[in-house]
C-alpha cells in the first residue's frame, strides 16, 4: 500500500535526529578516531553524487584512462582528478588515489598488489599499540603473509631507531609496515627506511591516525623521510569523510598499484565521498598548518592539565604527546582511581564527554570546534570531576558546548 512513512520509518527518523542532536550539539567528542567534517564537505556527502557510478579504469601512472562503462560522468571524473592531485600535493608524492573506501581498505590496496603471497612483513603488534588488522589472524591471514613483530617501547609505544634497525637486519622482511593505532610520537623514519631499503624491503606508512597532522606539516613527513607508500583513513585526525587514500612518489609502484585496485579491492569508489574528501584536502591546504599545530598544542595542554589533577597518563616525562592522542596509564589508573579505561569512558560519556573505551583521548574534534590550549584546564576539570568524583557535570558540559555552534579551520 502506498501511504506516508510507517512506524519504523518515523522511528528511524527520530533516531537519526536524536543522534545528530546528541553527538553534533550536546557533547564534546574526544574520540581519537573521529572528527567533524566541514559543512561543505558534509553537504557533498548528501549530494546527487551519492547515487552515481563512474568507473574510469586507470592504465598508467599518470592517470590516462582505458575505459569507462558509464555515461553521465563528465563531472565525476574531473572531481576525482582534482581530489587525487590535491592528495599528491599535500602528502608530497607525485601519485595518489582517493578511491580506497577506508583506512583498512587502503592497507589492502597498498599491500596486496605490491607484496606477493608468503611475503614477510614487520609491523608493530597490537599489544605495543599497533593496528589489530596487522595481527597474524587478520590482514596477514587474508593476504597469506608472515608477520613478525616490530618491537616498540612499553607504555609510550614508540619505535626507537636502533632496535627497529636491528630487527629489520635480522628478519630481512619484504616490507616494513609502520603506523599505529596508539600513536603519540613520530618515528625515526630515515634510519628505519634506510635499513629496510638496504634489505630490499618496501616501507609502508599507515598514517590513519595522524593523517590530518601530516597534512598540516606537523608530526612527520613520511614520503620525504623515506616511506615508499603512505596510506590511511581520512576521518581520524584528518577531518574528512569516512574513507581512505594512498600516495606514493614512486611511479614504478603506482603503475602496479592503481590498475590493480578495480575489481580486486572494490568496484564503485563512492564519488560523493571523493568530492567530500577533495573539499577537505583543499580546506587543509589553506588552514591545515594552523589546525594541526593547535591540535597538538591542545593535546599537550590537556595532558598537563589532566596530569596536574592526578589522572595517570603515558609519557609525562616527554610532554605526553606530539599527536592528537593522549593515553591513560592503565595500571596506575587502576591502582589510584580504582577504574579501568572502559569504566572511566562510560562515566565520561554519561556526562557528555565521549572517548573510546581502550584508554585514548583525542583532541582533533574539539580543536575544530574552536577549543584552545587555554580551555584545556576547564575541560580537564570537568573530566576529573566526572571520572574520579562521579560528579554530575552534564548540564555544565552542555551549556559550554553551546558556546561552540560552528567550526574553525574551514
Ligand atoms: C593504524 C590504523 N590503520 C588502519 C585502520 C583502519 O581504518 P578504517 O577504520 O578507516 O578502515 C585503523 C583504525 O582504527 C588504524 O588505527
Coordinates of C-alpha atoms and ligand atoms in Angstrom, one line a residue:
X1 CA 0.0 0.0 0.0
X2 CA 1.3 3.5 -0.9
X3 CA 1.0 5.9 2.0
X4 CA 3.0 8.0 4.3
X5 CA 6.0 6.8 6.3
X6 CA 5.3 3.8 8.5
X7 CA 6.2 3.5 12.2
X8 CA 9.7 2.1 11.5
X9 CA 10.5 4.9 9.2
X10 CA 9.3 7.5 11.7
X11 CA 11.3 5.8 14.4
X12 CA 14.4 5.8 12.1
X13 CA 13.9 9.5 11.5
X14 CA 13.8 10.1 15.3
X15 CA 16.9 8.0 15.8
X16 CA 18.9 9.9 13.2
X17 CA 17.7 13.3 14.5
X18 CA 18.5 12.3 18.1
X19 CA 22.0 11.1 17.2
X20 CA 22.7 14.3 15.3
X21 CA 21.5 16.5 18.1
X22 CA 23.4 14.5 20.8
X23 CA 26.7 13.9 19.0
X24 CA 26.6 17.1 17.0
X25 CA 25.5 19.6 19.6
X26 CA 25.4 18.4 23.2
X27 CA 28.7 16.6 23.8
X28 CA 32.4 17.1 23.5
X29 CA 33.8 14.4 21.3
X30 CA 37.3 13.3 22.5
X31 CA 37.4 10.1 20.4
X32 CA 40.9 9.9 18.8
X33 CA 39.5 8.0 15.8
X34 CA 36.8 10.6 14.8
X35 CA 36.5 14.1 13.6
X36 CA 33.9 16.6 12.3
X37 CA 33.5 17.4 8.6
X38 CA 33.2 21.0 7.5
X39 CA 29.7 22.0 6.4
X40 CA 30.6 22.0 2.8
X41 CA 32.3 18.5 3.0
X42 CA 29.2 17.2 4.8
X43 CA 26.9 18.7 2.1
X44 CA 28.8 16.9 -0.7
X45 CA 28.1 13.6 1.0
X46 CA 24.4 14.2 0.6
X47 CA 24.7 15.4 -3.0
X48 CA 23.5 13.7 -6.2
X49 CA 26.9 12.1 -6.5
X50 CA 25.8 9.7 -3.7
X51 CA 23.9 7.5 -6.1
X52 CA 26.1 7.7 -9.2
X53 CA 28.5 5.4 -10.9
X54 CA 31.6 6.1 -12.8
X55 CA 34.4 3.7 -13.4
X56 CA 37.4 5.2 -15.2
X57 CA 39.9 2.4 -15.2
X58 CA 43.5 3.7 -15.0
X59 CA 46.2 2.0 -17.1
X60 CA 49.1 4.2 -16.4
X61 CA 50.6 6.1 -13.5
X62 CA 49.9 9.5 -15.0
X63 CA 46.2 8.7 -14.9
X64 CA 45.5 8.0 -18.6
X65 CA 42.1 6.2 -18.8
X66 CA 41.4 3.0 -20.6
X67 CA 37.6 2.7 -20.4
X68 CA 34.6 3.9 -18.6
X69 CA 31.5 1.8 -18.9
X70 CA 29.1 4.5 -17.6
X71 CA 27.6 7.6 -19.2
X72 CA 26.9 10.8 -17.3
X73 CA 30.3 11.1 -15.8
X74 CA 31.6 14.4 -17.2
X75 CA 31.9 16.0 -13.8
X76 CA 32.7 13.0 -11.6
X77 CA 35.9 12.2 -13.5
X78 CA 37.1 15.8 -13.0
X79 CA 36.2 15.6 -9.3
X80 CA 38.4 12.5 -8.9
X81 CA 41.3 14.1 -10.7
X82 CA 41.0 17.2 -8.5
X83 CA 41.0 15.0 -5.4
X84 CA 44.0 12.9 -6.4
X85 CA 46.0 15.9 -7.4
X86 CA 45.3 17.6 -4.0
X87 CA 46.3 14.4 -2.1
X88 CA 49.5 14.1 -4.1
X89 CA 50.4 17.8 -3.4
X90 CA 49.6 17.7 0.3
X91 CA 51.4 14.5 1.1
X92 CA 54.4 15.1 -1.2
X93 CA 54.2 12.3 -3.6
X94 CA 53.6 12.5 -7.3
X95 CA 50.9 9.9 -7.5
X96 CA 47.7 9.4 -5.4
X97 CA 44.4 7.6 -5.4
X98 CA 41.5 8.6 -3.2
X99 CA 39.5 5.5 -4.1
X100 CA 40.1 3.3 -1.1
X101 CA 36.8 3.1 0.9
X102 CA 38.5 3.2 4.4
X103 CA 41.9 3.0 6.1
X104 CA 41.7 -0.8 6.2
X105 CA 40.9 -1.0 2.5
X106 CA 43.7 1.5 1.8
X107 CA 46.0 -1.0 3.6
X108 CA 44.8 -3.8 1.3
X109 CA 45.1 -1.5 -1.7
X110 CA 48.7 -0.8 -0.9
X111 CA 49.9 -4.2 0.3
X112 CA 48.1 -6.7 -2.0
X113 CA 49.4 -5.5 -5.4
X114 CA 53.0 -5.0 -4.2
X115 CA 53.6 -8.0 -1.9
X116 CA 53.0 -11.5 -3.2
X117 CA 51.7 -14.3 -1.1
X118 CA 54.2 -15.6 1.5
X119 CA 55.9 -12.2 1.9
X120 CA 57.3 -11.4 5.3
X121 CA 56.2 -8.1 6.8
X122 CA 57.3 -6.4 10.0
X123 CA 54.6 -4.5 11.9
X124 CA 54.1 -3.2 15.5
X125 CA 51.9 -5.7 17.3
X126 CA 48.6 -4.6 18.9
X127 CA 50.0 -5.2 22.4
X128 CA 52.5 -2.4 21.6
X129 CA 49.9 -0.1 20.2
X130 CA 49.8 -1.5 16.6
X131 CA 46.7 -1.8 14.5
X132 CA 44.7 -5.0 15.1
X133 CA 44.4 -5.5 11.3
X134 CA 48.1 -6.3 11.0
X135 CA 47.9 -9.1 13.7
X136 CA 48.5 -12.6 12.3
X137 CA 44.9 -13.7 12.1
X138 CA 43.6 -10.7 10.1
X139 CA 45.2 -9.0 7.0
X140 CA 48.3 -11.3 7.0
X141 CA 46.0 -14.3 7.1
X142 CA 43.8 -13.0 4.2
X143 CA 46.8 -12.0 2.1
X144 CA 48.9 -15.0 3.1
X145 CA 51.8 -13.1 4.7
X146 CA 54.0 -13.9 7.5
X147 CA 54.0 -11.1 10.1
X148 CA 56.8 -10.5 12.6
X149 CA 56.7 -8.0 15.5
X150 CA 58.5 -4.7 15.2
X151 CA 59.2 -4.0 18.9
X152 CA 58.0 -0.8 20.5
X153 CA 58.8 0.8 23.8
X154 CA 56.4 -0.4 26.6
X155 CA 53.8 2.2 27.6
X156 CA 54.7 5.0 25.1
X157 CA 54.6 2.5 22.2
X158 CA 57.4 4.5 20.5
X159 CA 59.7 2.9 17.9
X160 CA 63.4 3.5 18.6
X161 CA 65.8 3.6 15.7
X162 CA 68.4 1.1 16.9
X163 CA 66.2 -1.9 17.9
X164 CA 64.0 -1.3 14.8
X165 CA 67.0 -1.3 12.5
X166 CA 68.4 -4.4 14.3
X167 CA 65.1 -6.3 13.8
X168 CA 65.0 -5.3 10.1
X169 CA 68.5 -6.6 9.5
X170 CA 67.8 -9.8 11.5
X171 CA 64.4 -10.6 9.9
X172 CA 65.2 -9.4 6.4
X173 CA 61.5 -8.8 5.6
X174 CA 59.9 -7.9 2.3
X175 CA 58.2 -4.9 3.8
X176 CA 58.1 -2.8 6.9
X177 CA 54.6 -1.6 7.8
X178 CA 54.7 1.4 10.0
X179 CA 51.9 3.3 11.7
X180 CA 49.9 2.6 14.8
X181 CA 46.5 2.9 16.4
X182 CA 48.1 4.2 19.7
X183 CA 50.4 6.8 18.2
X184 CA 51.9 9.5 20.4
X185 CA 55.4 10.2 18.9
X186 CA 56.8 10.3 15.4
X187 CA 59.2 7.7 14.1
X188 CA 62.9 7.9 13.5
X189 CA 61.8 7.2 9.9
X190 CA 65.0 7.9 8.0
X191 CA 67.2 5.2 9.6
X192 CA 64.3 2.7 9.6
X193 CA 63.7 3.3 5.9
X194 CA 67.4 3.2 5.1
X195 CA 67.7 -0.2 6.8
X196 CA 64.6 -1.5 5.1
X197 CA 65.8 -0.4 1.7
X198 CA 69.3 -2.0 2.3
X199 CA 67.4 -5.3 2.7
X200 CA 65.3 -4.6 -0.4
X201 CA 62.2 -4.2 1.7
X202 CA 59.4 -1.7 0.9
X203 CA 58.4 0.8 3.6
X204 CA 54.6 1.4 4.0
X205 CA 53.5 4.2 6.4
X206 CA 49.9 3.7 7.7
X207 CA 49.1 7.3 8.6
X208 CA 45.4 6.5 9.5
X209 CA 45.6 8.2 12.9
X210 CA 48.0 11.1 12.1
X211 CA 46.9 11.9 8.5
X212 CA 45.5 15.3 9.5
X213 CA 48.7 16.3 11.3
X214 CA 50.9 15.2 8.4
X215 CA 48.6 17.2 6.1
X216 CA 49.3 20.2 8.3
X217 CA 53.0 19.7 8.2
X218 CA 53.5 18.5 11.8
X219 CA 54.3 15.1 13.3
X220 CA 56.3 13.9 10.3
X221 CA 56.6 14.0 6.5
X222 CA 56.6 10.2 5.7
X223 CA 57.3 10.3 2.0
X224 CA 60.1 12.8 2.2
X225 CA 61.6 10.8 5.2
X226 CA 61.7 7.6 3.2
X227 CA 58.3 5.8 3.1
X228 CA 57.6 4.2 -0.3
X229 CA 53.9 4.4 0.1
X230 CA 51.7 6.4 2.5
X231 CA 48.1 5.5 3.1
X232 CA 45.4 5.8 5.7
X233 CA 42.0 6.7 6.9
X234 CA 40.6 10.2 6.1
X235 CA 38.4 10.6 9.2
X236 CA 40.6 10.5 12.3
X237 CA 42.9 13.4 12.8
X238 CA 42.2 14.2 9.1
X239 CA 38.7 15.8 9.3
X240 CA 37.2 14.3 6.2
X241 CA 34.6 11.7 5.3
X242 CA 35.0 8.1 6.3
X243 CA 37.3 6.7 3.7
X244 CA 41.0 6.3 2.7
X245 CA 43.7 7.4 0.4
X246 CA 47.1 6.3 -0.8
X247 CA 50.1 8.4 -2.0
X248 CA 53.5 7.5 -3.4
X249 CA 56.3 9.3 -5.1
X250 CA 57.4 6.1 -7.0
X251 CA 56.0 5.7 -10.5
X252 CA 57.2 2.1 -10.6
X253 CA 55.0 1.3 -7.6
X254 CA 52.0 3.3 -8.6
X255 CA 51.9 1.8 -12.0
X256 CA 51.4 -1.6 -10.3
X257 CA 49.1 -0.3 -7.6
X258 CA 46.5 1.8 -9.4
X259 CA 45.4 -0.6 -12.1
X260 CA 45.2 -3.5 -9.5
X261 CA 42.5 -1.8 -7.4
X262 CA 39.3 -2.0 -9.5
X263 CA 37.7 -5.4 -9.4
X264 CA 40.1 -6.7 -6.8
X265 CA 39.7 -4.3 -3.9
X266 CA 36.5 -2.6 -4.9
X267 CA 34.3 -1.6 -7.9
X268 CA 32.5 1.7 -7.3
X269 CA 34.6 4.1 -5.2
X270 CA 31.7 6.3 -3.9
X271 CA 32.1 9.6 -5.7
X272 CA 30.2 11.7 -3.1
X273 CA 32.9 10.6 -0.6
X274 CA 35.6 11.6 -3.0
X275 CA 34.1 15.0 -3.6
X276 CA 33.8 15.5 0.2
X277 CA 37.4 14.3 0.6
X278 CA 38.6 16.7 -2.2
X279 CA 36.9 19.6 -0.3
X280 CA 38.6 18.6 3.0
X281 CA 42.0 18.3 1.2
X282 CA 41.6 21.8 -0.3
X283 CA 40.5 23.3 3.1
X284 CA 43.6 21.8 4.7
X285 CA 45.8 23.3 2.0
X286 CA 44.6 26.6 3.4
X287 CA 44.3 26.1 7.1
X288 CA 46.0 22.7 7.8
X289 CA 49.2 24.1 9.4
X290 CA 47.2 26.1 12.0
X291 CA 44.7 23.3 12.6
X292 CA 47.4 20.7 13.1
X293 CA 49.5 22.9 15.3
X294 CA 46.5 23.7 17.5
X295 CA 45.6 20.0 17.8
X296 CA 49.0 19.1 19.2
X297 CA 49.1 22.2 21.5
X298 CA 45.6 21.2 22.8
X299 CA 46.8 17.6 23.4
X300 CA 49.8 18.8 25.3
X301 CA 47.9 21.3 27.3
X302 CA 45.1 18.8 28.2
X303 CA 47.8 16.2 29.2
X304 CA 49.4 18.8 31.5
X305 CA 46.0 19.8 33.0
X306 CA 44.8 16.2 33.5
X307 CA 48.1 15.1 34.9
X308 CA 48.1 18.0 37.4
X309 CA 44.7 16.8 38.6
X310 CA 46.0 13.3 39.2
X311 CA 45.0 11.4 36.1
X312 CA 47.8 8.9 35.2
X313 CA 48.9 9.5 31.6
X314 CA 51.6 7.9 29.5
X315 CA 54.7 10.0 28.5
X316 CA 54.6 12.7 31.2
X317 CA 58.4 13.0 31.0
X318 CA 58.2 13.6 27.2
X319 CA 55.4 16.2 27.3
X320 CA 52.7 13.5 26.9
X321 CA 52.4 13.6 23.2
X322 CA 53.2 15.1 19.8
X323 CA 50.0 13.9 18.2
X324 CA 46.2 14.3 18.7
X325 CA 46.2 11.5 21.2
X326 CA 46.7 11.1 25.0
X327 CA 47.0 7.6 26.6
X328 CA 45.8 6.6 30.0
X329 CA 48.4 4.8 32.1
X330 CA 46.2 1.8 32.9
X331 CA 47.9 0.1 35.8
X332 CA 48.3 3.4 37.7
X333 CA 44.7 4.3 36.8
X334 CA 43.5 1.0 38.3
X335 CA 45.7 1.4 41.4
X336 CA 44.9 5.1 42.1
X337 CA 41.4 5.6 40.8
X338 CA 40.1 2.0 41.1
X339 CA 38.8 2.0 37.5
X340 CA 39.9 0.8 34.1
X341 CA 39.6 2.8 30.8
X342 CA 36.2 1.3 29.9
X343 CA 34.5 2.3 33.2
X344 CA 36.1 5.7 33.0
X345 CA 35.0 6.1 29.4
X346 CA 31.4 5.3 30.4
X347 CA 31.4 7.7 33.2
X348 CA 32.7 10.5 30.9
X349 CA 30.1 9.6 28.3
X350 CA 27.2 9.8 30.8
X351 CA 28.4 13.4 31.5
X352 CA 28.7 14.4 27.8
X353 CA 32.4 13.7 27.1
X354 CA 32.9 10.9 24.6
X355 CA 36.2 8.9 24.4
X356 CA 36.9 5.3 23.3
X357 CA 36.9 2.6 26.0
X358 CA 40.5 1.5 25.5
X359 CA 42.4 4.4 27.0
X360 CA 42.9 7.0 24.3
X361 CA 41.7 10.7 24.5
X362 CA 41.8 12.7 21.3
X363 CA 41.7 16.5 20.7
X364 CA 41.1 16.7 17.0
X365 CA 37.4 17.3 17.0
X366 CA 37.3 19.8 20.0
X367 CA 40.0 21.7 18.2
X368 CA 37.8 22.0 15.2
X369 CA 35.0 23.3 17.4
X370 CA 37.4 26.1 18.5
X371 CA 38.7 25.0 21.9
X372 CA 42.2 26.4 22.5
X373 CA 45.0 25.4 24.9
X374 CA 43.6 27.9 27.4
X375 CA 40.4 25.9 27.5
X376 CA 42.1 22.7 28.5
X377 CA 42.1 23.4 32.2
X378 CA 38.4 23.7 32.2
X379 CA 38.0 20.6 30.2
X380 CA 40.3 18.6 32.4
X381 CA 38.5 19.8 35.5
X382 CA 35.2 18.5 34.1
X383 CA 36.8 15.2 33.1
X384 CA 38.3 14.7 36.5
X385 CA 35.1 15.7 38.4
X386 CA 33.0 13.3 36.2
X387 CA 35.6 10.5 36.0
X388 CA 37.0 10.4 39.5
X389 CA 34.5 12.1 41.8
X390 CA 31.5 10.8 39.7
X391 CA 30.1 14.3 39.9
X392 CA 27.2 15.3 37.6
X393 CA 28.7 17.9 35.2
X394 CA 26.4 17.2 32.3
X395 CA 24.5 20.5 32.3
X396 CA 27.7 22.4 32.6
X397 CA 29.2 20.5 29.7
X398 CA 26.0 21.0 27.6
X399 CA 25.9 24.8 28.2
X400 CA 29.7 25.1 27.5
X401 CA 29.3 23.1 24.3
X402 CA 26.6 25.6 23.1
X403 CA 29.3 28.3 23.0
X404 CA 30.8 26.4 20.0
X405 CA 28.0 26.3 17.4
X406 CA 30.3 26.4 14.4
X407 CA 33.6 25.2 13.3
X408 CA 37.0 26.7 12.9
X409 CA 39.6 25.8 10.3
X410 CA 37.3 25.6 7.3
Ligands
LIG1 C1 46.6 2.4 12.2 C2 45.3 2.0 11.7 N1 45.2 1.6 10.4 C3 44.0 1.3 9.8 C4 42.9 1.4 10.5 C5 41.6 1.1 9.8 O1 40.9 2.2 9.4 P1 39.4 2.3 8.9 O2 38.6 2.1 10.2 O3 39.3 3.6 8.2 O4 39.2 1.1 8.0 C6 42.9 1.9 11.8 C7 41.6 2.0 12.5 O5 41.5 2.3 13.7 C8 44.1 2.2 12.4 O6 44.2 2.7 13.7

